[in-house]
PDB file of C-alpha atoms and ligand atoms in Angstrom:
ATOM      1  CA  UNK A   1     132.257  -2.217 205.862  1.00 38.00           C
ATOM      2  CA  UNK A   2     131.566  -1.346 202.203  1.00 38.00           C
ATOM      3  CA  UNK A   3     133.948  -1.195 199.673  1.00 41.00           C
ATOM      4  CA  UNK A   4     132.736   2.734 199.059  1.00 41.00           C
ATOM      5  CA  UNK A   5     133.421   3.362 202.569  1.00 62.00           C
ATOM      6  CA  UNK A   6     136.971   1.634 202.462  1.00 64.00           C
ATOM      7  CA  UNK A   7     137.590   3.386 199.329  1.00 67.00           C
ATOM      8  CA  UNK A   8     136.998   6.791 201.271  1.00 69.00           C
ATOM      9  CA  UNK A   9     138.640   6.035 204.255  1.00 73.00           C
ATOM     10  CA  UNK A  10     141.960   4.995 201.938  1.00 78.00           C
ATOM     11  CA  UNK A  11     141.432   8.287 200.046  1.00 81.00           C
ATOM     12  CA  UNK A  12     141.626  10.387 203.938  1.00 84.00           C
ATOM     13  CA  UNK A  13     144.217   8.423 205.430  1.00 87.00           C
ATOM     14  CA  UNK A  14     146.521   9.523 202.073  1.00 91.00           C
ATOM     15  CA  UNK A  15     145.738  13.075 202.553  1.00 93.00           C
ATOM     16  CA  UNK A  16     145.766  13.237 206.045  1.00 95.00           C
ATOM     17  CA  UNK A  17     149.766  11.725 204.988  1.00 95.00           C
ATOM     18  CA  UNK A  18     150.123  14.246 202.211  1.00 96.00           C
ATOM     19  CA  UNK A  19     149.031  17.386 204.777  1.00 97.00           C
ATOM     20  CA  UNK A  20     151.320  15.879 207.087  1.00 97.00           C
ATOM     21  CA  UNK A  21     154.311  15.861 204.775  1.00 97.00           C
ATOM     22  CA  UNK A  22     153.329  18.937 203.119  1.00 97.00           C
ATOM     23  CA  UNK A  23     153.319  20.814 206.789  1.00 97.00           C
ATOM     24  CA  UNK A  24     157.299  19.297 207.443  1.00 97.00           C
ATOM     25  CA  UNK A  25     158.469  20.294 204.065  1.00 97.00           C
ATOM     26  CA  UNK A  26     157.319  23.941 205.133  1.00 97.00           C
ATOM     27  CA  UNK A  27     158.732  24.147 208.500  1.00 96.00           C
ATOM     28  CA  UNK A  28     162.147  22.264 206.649  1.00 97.00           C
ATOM     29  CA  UNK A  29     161.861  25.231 204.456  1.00 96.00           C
ATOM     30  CA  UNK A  30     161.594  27.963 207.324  1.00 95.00           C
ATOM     31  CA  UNK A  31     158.085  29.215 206.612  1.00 96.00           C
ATOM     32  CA  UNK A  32     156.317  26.978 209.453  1.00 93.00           C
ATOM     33  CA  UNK A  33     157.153  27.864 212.740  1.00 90.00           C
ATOM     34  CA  UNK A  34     156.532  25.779 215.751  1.00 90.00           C
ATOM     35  CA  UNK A  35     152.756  25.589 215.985  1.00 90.00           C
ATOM     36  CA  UNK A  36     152.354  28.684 213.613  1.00 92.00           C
ATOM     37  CA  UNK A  37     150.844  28.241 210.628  1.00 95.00           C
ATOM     38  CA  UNK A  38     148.709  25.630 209.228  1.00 95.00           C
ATOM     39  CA  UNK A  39     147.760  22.663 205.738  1.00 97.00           C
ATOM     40  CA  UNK A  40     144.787  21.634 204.675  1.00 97.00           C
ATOM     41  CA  UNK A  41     143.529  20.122 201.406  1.00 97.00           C
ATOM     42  CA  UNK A  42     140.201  18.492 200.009  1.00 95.00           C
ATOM     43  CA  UNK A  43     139.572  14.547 200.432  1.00 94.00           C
ATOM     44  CA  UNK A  44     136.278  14.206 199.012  1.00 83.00           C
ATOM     45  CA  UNK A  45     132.598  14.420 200.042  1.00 77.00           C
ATOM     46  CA  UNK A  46     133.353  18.058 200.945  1.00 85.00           C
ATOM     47  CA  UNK A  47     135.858  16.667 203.776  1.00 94.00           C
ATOM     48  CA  UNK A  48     138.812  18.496 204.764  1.00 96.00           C
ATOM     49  CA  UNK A  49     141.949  17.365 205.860  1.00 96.00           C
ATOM     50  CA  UNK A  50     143.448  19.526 208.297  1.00 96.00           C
ATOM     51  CA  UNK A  51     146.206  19.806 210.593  1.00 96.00           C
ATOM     52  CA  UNK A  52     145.093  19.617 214.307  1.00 94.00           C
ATOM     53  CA  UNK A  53     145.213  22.519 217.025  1.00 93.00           C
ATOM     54  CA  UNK A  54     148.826  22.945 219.081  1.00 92.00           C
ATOM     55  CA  UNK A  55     151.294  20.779 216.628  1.00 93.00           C
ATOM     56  CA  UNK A  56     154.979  21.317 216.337  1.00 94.00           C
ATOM     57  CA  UNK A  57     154.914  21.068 212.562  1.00 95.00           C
ATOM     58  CA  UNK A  58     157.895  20.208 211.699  1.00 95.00           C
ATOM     59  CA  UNK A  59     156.649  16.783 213.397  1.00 96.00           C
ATOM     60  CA  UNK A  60     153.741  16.413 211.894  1.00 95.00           C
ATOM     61  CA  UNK A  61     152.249  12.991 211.712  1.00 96.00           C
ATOM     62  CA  UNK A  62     149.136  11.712 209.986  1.00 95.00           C
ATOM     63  CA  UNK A  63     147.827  11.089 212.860  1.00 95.00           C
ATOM     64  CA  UNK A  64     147.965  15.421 213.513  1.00 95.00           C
ATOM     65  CA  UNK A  65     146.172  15.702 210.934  1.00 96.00           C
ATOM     66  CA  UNK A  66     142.085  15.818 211.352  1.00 96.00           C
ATOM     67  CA  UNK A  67     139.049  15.153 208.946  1.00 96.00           C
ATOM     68  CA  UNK A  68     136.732  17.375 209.232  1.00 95.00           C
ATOM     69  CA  UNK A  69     133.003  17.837 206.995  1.00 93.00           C
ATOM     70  CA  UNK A  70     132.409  20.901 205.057  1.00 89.00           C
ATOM     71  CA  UNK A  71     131.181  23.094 207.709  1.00 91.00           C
ATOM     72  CA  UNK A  72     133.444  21.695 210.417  1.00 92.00           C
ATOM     73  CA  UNK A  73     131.857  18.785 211.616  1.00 93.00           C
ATOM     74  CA  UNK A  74     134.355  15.973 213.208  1.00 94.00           C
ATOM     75  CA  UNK A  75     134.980  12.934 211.179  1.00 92.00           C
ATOM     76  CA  UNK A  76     138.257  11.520 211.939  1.00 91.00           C
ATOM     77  CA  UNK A  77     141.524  12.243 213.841  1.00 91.00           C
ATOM     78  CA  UNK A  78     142.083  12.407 217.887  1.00 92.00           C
ATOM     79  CA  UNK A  79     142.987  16.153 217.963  1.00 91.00           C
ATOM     80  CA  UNK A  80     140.679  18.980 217.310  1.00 87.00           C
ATOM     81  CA  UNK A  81     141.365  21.095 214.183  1.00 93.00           C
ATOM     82  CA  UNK A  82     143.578  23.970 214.052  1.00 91.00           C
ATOM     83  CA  UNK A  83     142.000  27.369 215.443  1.00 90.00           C
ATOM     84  CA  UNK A  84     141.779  29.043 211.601  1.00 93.00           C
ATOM     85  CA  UNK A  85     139.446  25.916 210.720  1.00 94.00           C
ATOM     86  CA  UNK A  86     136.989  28.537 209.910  1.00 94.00           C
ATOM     87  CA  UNK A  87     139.623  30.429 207.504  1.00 95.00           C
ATOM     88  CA  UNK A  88     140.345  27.194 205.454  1.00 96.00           C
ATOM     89  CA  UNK A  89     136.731  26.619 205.491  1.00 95.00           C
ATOM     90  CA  UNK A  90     135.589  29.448 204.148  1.00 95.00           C
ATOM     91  CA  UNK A  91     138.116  29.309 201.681  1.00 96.00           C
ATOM     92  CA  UNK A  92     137.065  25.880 200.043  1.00 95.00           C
ATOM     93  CA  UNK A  93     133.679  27.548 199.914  1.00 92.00           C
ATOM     94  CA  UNK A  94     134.603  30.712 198.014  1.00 91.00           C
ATOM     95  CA  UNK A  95     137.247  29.653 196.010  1.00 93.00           C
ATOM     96  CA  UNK A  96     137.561  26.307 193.402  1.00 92.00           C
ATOM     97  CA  UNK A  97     141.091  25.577 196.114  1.00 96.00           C
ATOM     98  CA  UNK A  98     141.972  22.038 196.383  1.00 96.00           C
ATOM     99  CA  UNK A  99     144.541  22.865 199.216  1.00 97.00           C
ATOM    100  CA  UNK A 100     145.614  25.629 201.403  1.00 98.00           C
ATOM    101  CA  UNK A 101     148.612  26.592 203.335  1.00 98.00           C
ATOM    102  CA  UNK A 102     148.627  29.602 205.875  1.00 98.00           C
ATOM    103  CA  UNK A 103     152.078  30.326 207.513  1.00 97.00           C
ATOM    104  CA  UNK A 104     153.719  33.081 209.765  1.00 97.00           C
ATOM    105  CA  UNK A 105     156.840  33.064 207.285  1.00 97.00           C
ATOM    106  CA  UNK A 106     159.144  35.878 208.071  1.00 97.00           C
ATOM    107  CA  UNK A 107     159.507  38.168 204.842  1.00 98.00           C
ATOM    108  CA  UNK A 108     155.562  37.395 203.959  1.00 98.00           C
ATOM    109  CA  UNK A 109     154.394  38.878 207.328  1.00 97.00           C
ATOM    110  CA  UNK A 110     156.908  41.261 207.634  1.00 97.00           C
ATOM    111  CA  UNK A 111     155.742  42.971 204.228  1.00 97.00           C
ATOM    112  CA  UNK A 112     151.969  42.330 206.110  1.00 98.00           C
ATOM    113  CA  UNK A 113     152.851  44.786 208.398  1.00 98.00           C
ATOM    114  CA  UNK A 114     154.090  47.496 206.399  1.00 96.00           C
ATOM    115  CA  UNK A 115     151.545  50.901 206.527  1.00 95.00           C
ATOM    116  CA  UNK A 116     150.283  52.178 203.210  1.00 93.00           C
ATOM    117  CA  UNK A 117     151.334  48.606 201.769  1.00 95.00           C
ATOM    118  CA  UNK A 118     148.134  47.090 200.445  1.00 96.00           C
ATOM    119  CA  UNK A 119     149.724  45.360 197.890  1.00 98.00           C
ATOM    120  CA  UNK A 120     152.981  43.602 197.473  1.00 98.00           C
ATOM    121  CA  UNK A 121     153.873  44.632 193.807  1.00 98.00           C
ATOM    122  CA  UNK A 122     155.196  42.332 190.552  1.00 98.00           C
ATOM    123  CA  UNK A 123     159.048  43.088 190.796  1.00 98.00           C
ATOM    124  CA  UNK A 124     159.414  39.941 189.211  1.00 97.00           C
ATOM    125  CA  UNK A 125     157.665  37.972 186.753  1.00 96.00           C
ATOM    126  CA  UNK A 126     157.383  34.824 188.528  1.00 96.00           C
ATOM    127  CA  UNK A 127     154.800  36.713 190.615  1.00 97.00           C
ATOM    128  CA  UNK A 128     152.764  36.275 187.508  1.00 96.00           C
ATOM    129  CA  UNK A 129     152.193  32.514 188.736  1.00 95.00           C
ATOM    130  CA  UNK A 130     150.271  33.557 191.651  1.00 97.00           C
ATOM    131  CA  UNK A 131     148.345  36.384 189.933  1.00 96.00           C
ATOM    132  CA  UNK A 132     150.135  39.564 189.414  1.00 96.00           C
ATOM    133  CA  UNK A 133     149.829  41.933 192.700  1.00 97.00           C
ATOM    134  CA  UNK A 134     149.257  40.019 195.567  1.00 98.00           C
ATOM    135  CA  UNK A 135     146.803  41.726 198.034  1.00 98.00           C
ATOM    136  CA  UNK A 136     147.109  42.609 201.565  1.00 98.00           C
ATOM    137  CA  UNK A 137     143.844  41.869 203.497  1.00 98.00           C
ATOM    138  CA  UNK A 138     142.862  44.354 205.613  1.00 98.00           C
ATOM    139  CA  UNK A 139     143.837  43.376 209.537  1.00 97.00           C
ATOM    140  CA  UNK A 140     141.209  41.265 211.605  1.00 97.00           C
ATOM    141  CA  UNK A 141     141.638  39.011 214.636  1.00 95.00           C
ATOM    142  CA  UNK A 142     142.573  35.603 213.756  1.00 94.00           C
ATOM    143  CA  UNK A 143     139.899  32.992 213.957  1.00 91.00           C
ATOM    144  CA  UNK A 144     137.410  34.887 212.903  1.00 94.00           C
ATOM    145  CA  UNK A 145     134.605  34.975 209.918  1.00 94.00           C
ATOM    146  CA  UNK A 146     134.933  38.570 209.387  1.00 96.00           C
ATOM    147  CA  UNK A 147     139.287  37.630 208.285  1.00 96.00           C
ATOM    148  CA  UNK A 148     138.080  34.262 206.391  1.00 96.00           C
ATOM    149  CA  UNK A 149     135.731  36.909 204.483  1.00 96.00           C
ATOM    150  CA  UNK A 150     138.676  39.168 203.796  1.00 97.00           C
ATOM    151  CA  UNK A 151     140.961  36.492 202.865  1.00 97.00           C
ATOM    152  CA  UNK A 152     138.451  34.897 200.585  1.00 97.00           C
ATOM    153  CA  UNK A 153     138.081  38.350 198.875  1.00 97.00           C
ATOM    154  CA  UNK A 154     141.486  38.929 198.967  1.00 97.00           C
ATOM    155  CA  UNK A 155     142.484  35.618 196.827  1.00 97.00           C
ATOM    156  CA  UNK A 156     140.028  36.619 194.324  1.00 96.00           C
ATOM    157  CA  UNK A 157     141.807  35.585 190.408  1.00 95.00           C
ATOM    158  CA  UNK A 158     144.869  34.831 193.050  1.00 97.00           C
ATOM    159  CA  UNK A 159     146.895  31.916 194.366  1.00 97.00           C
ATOM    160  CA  UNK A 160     147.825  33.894 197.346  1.00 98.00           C
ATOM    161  CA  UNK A 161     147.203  36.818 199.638  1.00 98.00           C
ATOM    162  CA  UNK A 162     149.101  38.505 202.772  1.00 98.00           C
ATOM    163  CA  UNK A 163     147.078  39.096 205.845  1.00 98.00           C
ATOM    164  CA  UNK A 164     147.633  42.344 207.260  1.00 98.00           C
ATOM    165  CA  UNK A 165     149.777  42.067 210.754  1.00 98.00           C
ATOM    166  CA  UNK A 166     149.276  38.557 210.500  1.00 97.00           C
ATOM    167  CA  UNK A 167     150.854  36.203 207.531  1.00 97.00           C
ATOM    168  CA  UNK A 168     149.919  34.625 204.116  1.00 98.00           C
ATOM    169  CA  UNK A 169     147.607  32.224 202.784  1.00 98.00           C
ATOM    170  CA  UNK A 170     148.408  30.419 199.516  1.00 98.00           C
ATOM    171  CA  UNK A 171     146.053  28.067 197.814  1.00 98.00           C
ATOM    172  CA  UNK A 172     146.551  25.798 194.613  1.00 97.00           C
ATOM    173  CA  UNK A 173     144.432  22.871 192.841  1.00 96.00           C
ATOM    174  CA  UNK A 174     146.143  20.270 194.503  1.00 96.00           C
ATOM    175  CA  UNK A 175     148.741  20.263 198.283  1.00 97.00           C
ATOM    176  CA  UNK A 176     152.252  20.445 196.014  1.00 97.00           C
ATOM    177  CA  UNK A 177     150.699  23.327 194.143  1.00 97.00           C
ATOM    178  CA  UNK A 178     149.858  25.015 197.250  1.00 98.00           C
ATOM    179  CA  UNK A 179     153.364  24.267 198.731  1.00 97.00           C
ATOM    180  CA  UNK A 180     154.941  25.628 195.474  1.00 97.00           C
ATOM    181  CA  UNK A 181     153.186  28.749 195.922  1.00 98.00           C
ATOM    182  CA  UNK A 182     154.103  29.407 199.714  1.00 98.00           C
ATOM    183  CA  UNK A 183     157.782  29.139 198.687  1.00 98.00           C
ATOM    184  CA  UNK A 184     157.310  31.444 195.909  1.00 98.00           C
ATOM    185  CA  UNK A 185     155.460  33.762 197.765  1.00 98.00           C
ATOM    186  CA  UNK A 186     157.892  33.597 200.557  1.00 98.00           C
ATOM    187  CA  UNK A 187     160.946  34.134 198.129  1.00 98.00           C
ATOM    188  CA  UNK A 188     158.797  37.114 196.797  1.00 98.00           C
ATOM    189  CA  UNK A 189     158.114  39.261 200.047  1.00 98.00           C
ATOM    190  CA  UNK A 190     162.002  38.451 201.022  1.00 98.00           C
ATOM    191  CA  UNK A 191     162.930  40.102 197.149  1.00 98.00           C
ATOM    192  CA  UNK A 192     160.646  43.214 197.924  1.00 98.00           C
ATOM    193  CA  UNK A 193     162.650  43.637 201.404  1.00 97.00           C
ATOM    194  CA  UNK A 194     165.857  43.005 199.766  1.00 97.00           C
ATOM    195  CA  UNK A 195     165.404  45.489 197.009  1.00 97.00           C
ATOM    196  CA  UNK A 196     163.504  48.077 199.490  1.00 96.00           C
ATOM    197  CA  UNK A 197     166.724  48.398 201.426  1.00 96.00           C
ATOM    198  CA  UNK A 198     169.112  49.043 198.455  1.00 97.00           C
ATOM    199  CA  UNK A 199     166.851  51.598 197.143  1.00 97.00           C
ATOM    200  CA  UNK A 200     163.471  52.089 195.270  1.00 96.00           C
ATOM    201  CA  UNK A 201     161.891  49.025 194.146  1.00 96.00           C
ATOM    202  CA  UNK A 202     160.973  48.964 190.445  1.00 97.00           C
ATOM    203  CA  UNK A 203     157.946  47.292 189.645  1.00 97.00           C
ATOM    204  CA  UNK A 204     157.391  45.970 185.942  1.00 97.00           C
ATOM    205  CA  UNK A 205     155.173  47.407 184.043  1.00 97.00           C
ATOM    206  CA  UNK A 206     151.404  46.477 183.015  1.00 96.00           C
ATOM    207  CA  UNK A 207     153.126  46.086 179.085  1.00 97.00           C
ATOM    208  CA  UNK A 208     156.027  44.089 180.396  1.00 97.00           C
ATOM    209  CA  UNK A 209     153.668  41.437 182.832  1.00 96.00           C
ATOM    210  CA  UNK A 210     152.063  41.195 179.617  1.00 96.00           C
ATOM    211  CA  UNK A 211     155.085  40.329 177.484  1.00 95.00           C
ATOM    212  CA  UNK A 212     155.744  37.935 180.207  1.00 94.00           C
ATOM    213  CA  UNK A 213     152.595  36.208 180.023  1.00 92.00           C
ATOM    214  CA  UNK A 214     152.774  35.780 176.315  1.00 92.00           C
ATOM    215  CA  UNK A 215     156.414  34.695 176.641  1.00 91.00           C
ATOM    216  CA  UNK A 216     155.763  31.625 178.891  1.00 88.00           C
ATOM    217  CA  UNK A 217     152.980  30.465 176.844  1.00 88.00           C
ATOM    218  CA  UNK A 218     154.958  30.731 174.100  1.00 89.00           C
ATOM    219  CA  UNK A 219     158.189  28.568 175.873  1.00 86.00           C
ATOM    220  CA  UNK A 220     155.514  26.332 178.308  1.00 79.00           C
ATOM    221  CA  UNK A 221     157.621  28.083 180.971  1.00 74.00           C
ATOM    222  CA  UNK A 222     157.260  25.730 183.964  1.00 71.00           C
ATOM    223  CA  UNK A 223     157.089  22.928 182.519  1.00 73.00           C
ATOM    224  CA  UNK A 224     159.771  19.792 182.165  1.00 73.00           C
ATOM    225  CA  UNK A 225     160.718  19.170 177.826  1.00 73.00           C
ATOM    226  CA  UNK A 226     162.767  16.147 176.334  1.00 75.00           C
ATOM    227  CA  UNK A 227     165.550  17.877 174.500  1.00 73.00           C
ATOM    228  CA  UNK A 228     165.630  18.373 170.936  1.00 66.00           C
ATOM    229  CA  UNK A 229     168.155  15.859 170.408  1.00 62.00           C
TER     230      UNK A 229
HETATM  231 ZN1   ZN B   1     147.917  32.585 211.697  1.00 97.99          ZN
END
């Protein structure tokens, strides 16, 4: 064995980990649901580490997780990948993503399902982190390249997108990001229900996203600071 092939295999078995842990933390969190949904993230190489086909997630174990090449090729892992394979696929082609998380979370899909809804609107500016409107990809049937082409379009200057009568797909540079943006997004489509059934919701305007924007570059909103002590 070479110590570059070591190196790699040390580098998959930690992400095949990481997916794993990431995929509990989501069903923990509600938005993974038995075998619903599904992790992936980059090793290196152009391998992907993906959870496998048929797991309870919320049990995920390393060994769940497969390693696949960059157009779906079997490297590692005893169970075949997930049946969106293709989805996460296409999205590390058409997108800089170093992760991806697709889940059947409750308020996400419900708001997928919604007619005349192609969008789910900025009511809040923490949507801003994701994007600004998040876009609602026209309906295909799951598995196929015609709704990884749709979802790839649909993340377009976005960290997420809802898939028509379907779910959502978040991606982000690294699994945590990714993770972070599911649970926003998530918190998101269950505000826009919320608000829909008191009344009206009242999306900010294009001036005040922009005021926003400015603001948390201005504070480094996000971000942990020492106090001024
Ligand atoms: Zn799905």
């Amino acid at each position: 064995m070479t110590t570059e092939s070591s190196g790699s295999r040390g580098q998959s078995s930690r992400a095949r980990e990481h997916v794993a842990a990431t995929a509990r933390r989501l069903a923990a969190e509600g938005l993974l649901i038995g075998t619903a949904g599904n992790v992936s993230a980059r090793v290196d190489d152009g391998r992907i580490a993906v959870t496998g086909t048929g797991v309870v997630l919320a049990d995920c174990r390393a060994e769940d997780v497969t390693v696949v090449g960059a157009t779906g090729e079997h490297v590692d892992g005893r169970l075949a990948p997930t049946s969106e394979l293709g989805l996460h696929l296409g999205i590390y082609s058409g997108t800089q993503a170093g992760a991806v998380v697709h889940t059947h979370a409750p308020f996400s899909t419900a708001v997928s399902c919604v007619t005349g809804m192609d969008a789910l609107p900025v009511l809040h500016y923490q949507q801003l982190l994701l994007g600004g409107e998040i876009r609602v990809a026209p309906y295909a049937t799951f598995g196929t390249p015609e709704l990884a082409d749709l979802v790839v379009d649909g993340l377009r200057d976005r960290q997420a997108v809802l898939m028509a009568n379907h779910g959502s797909v978040t991606v982000g540079s690294s699994l945590d990001k990714a993770l972070d943006n599911a649970l926003l997004l998530e918190w998101l489509a269950a505000l826009h229900v919320r608000a829909s059934g008191v009344g009206t919701p009242r999306p900010l305007t294009e001036a005040q996203q922009h005021d926003a924007v400015v603001q948390a570059i201005t504070l480094e909103y996000g971000t942990t600071k020492e106090s001024p002590q």
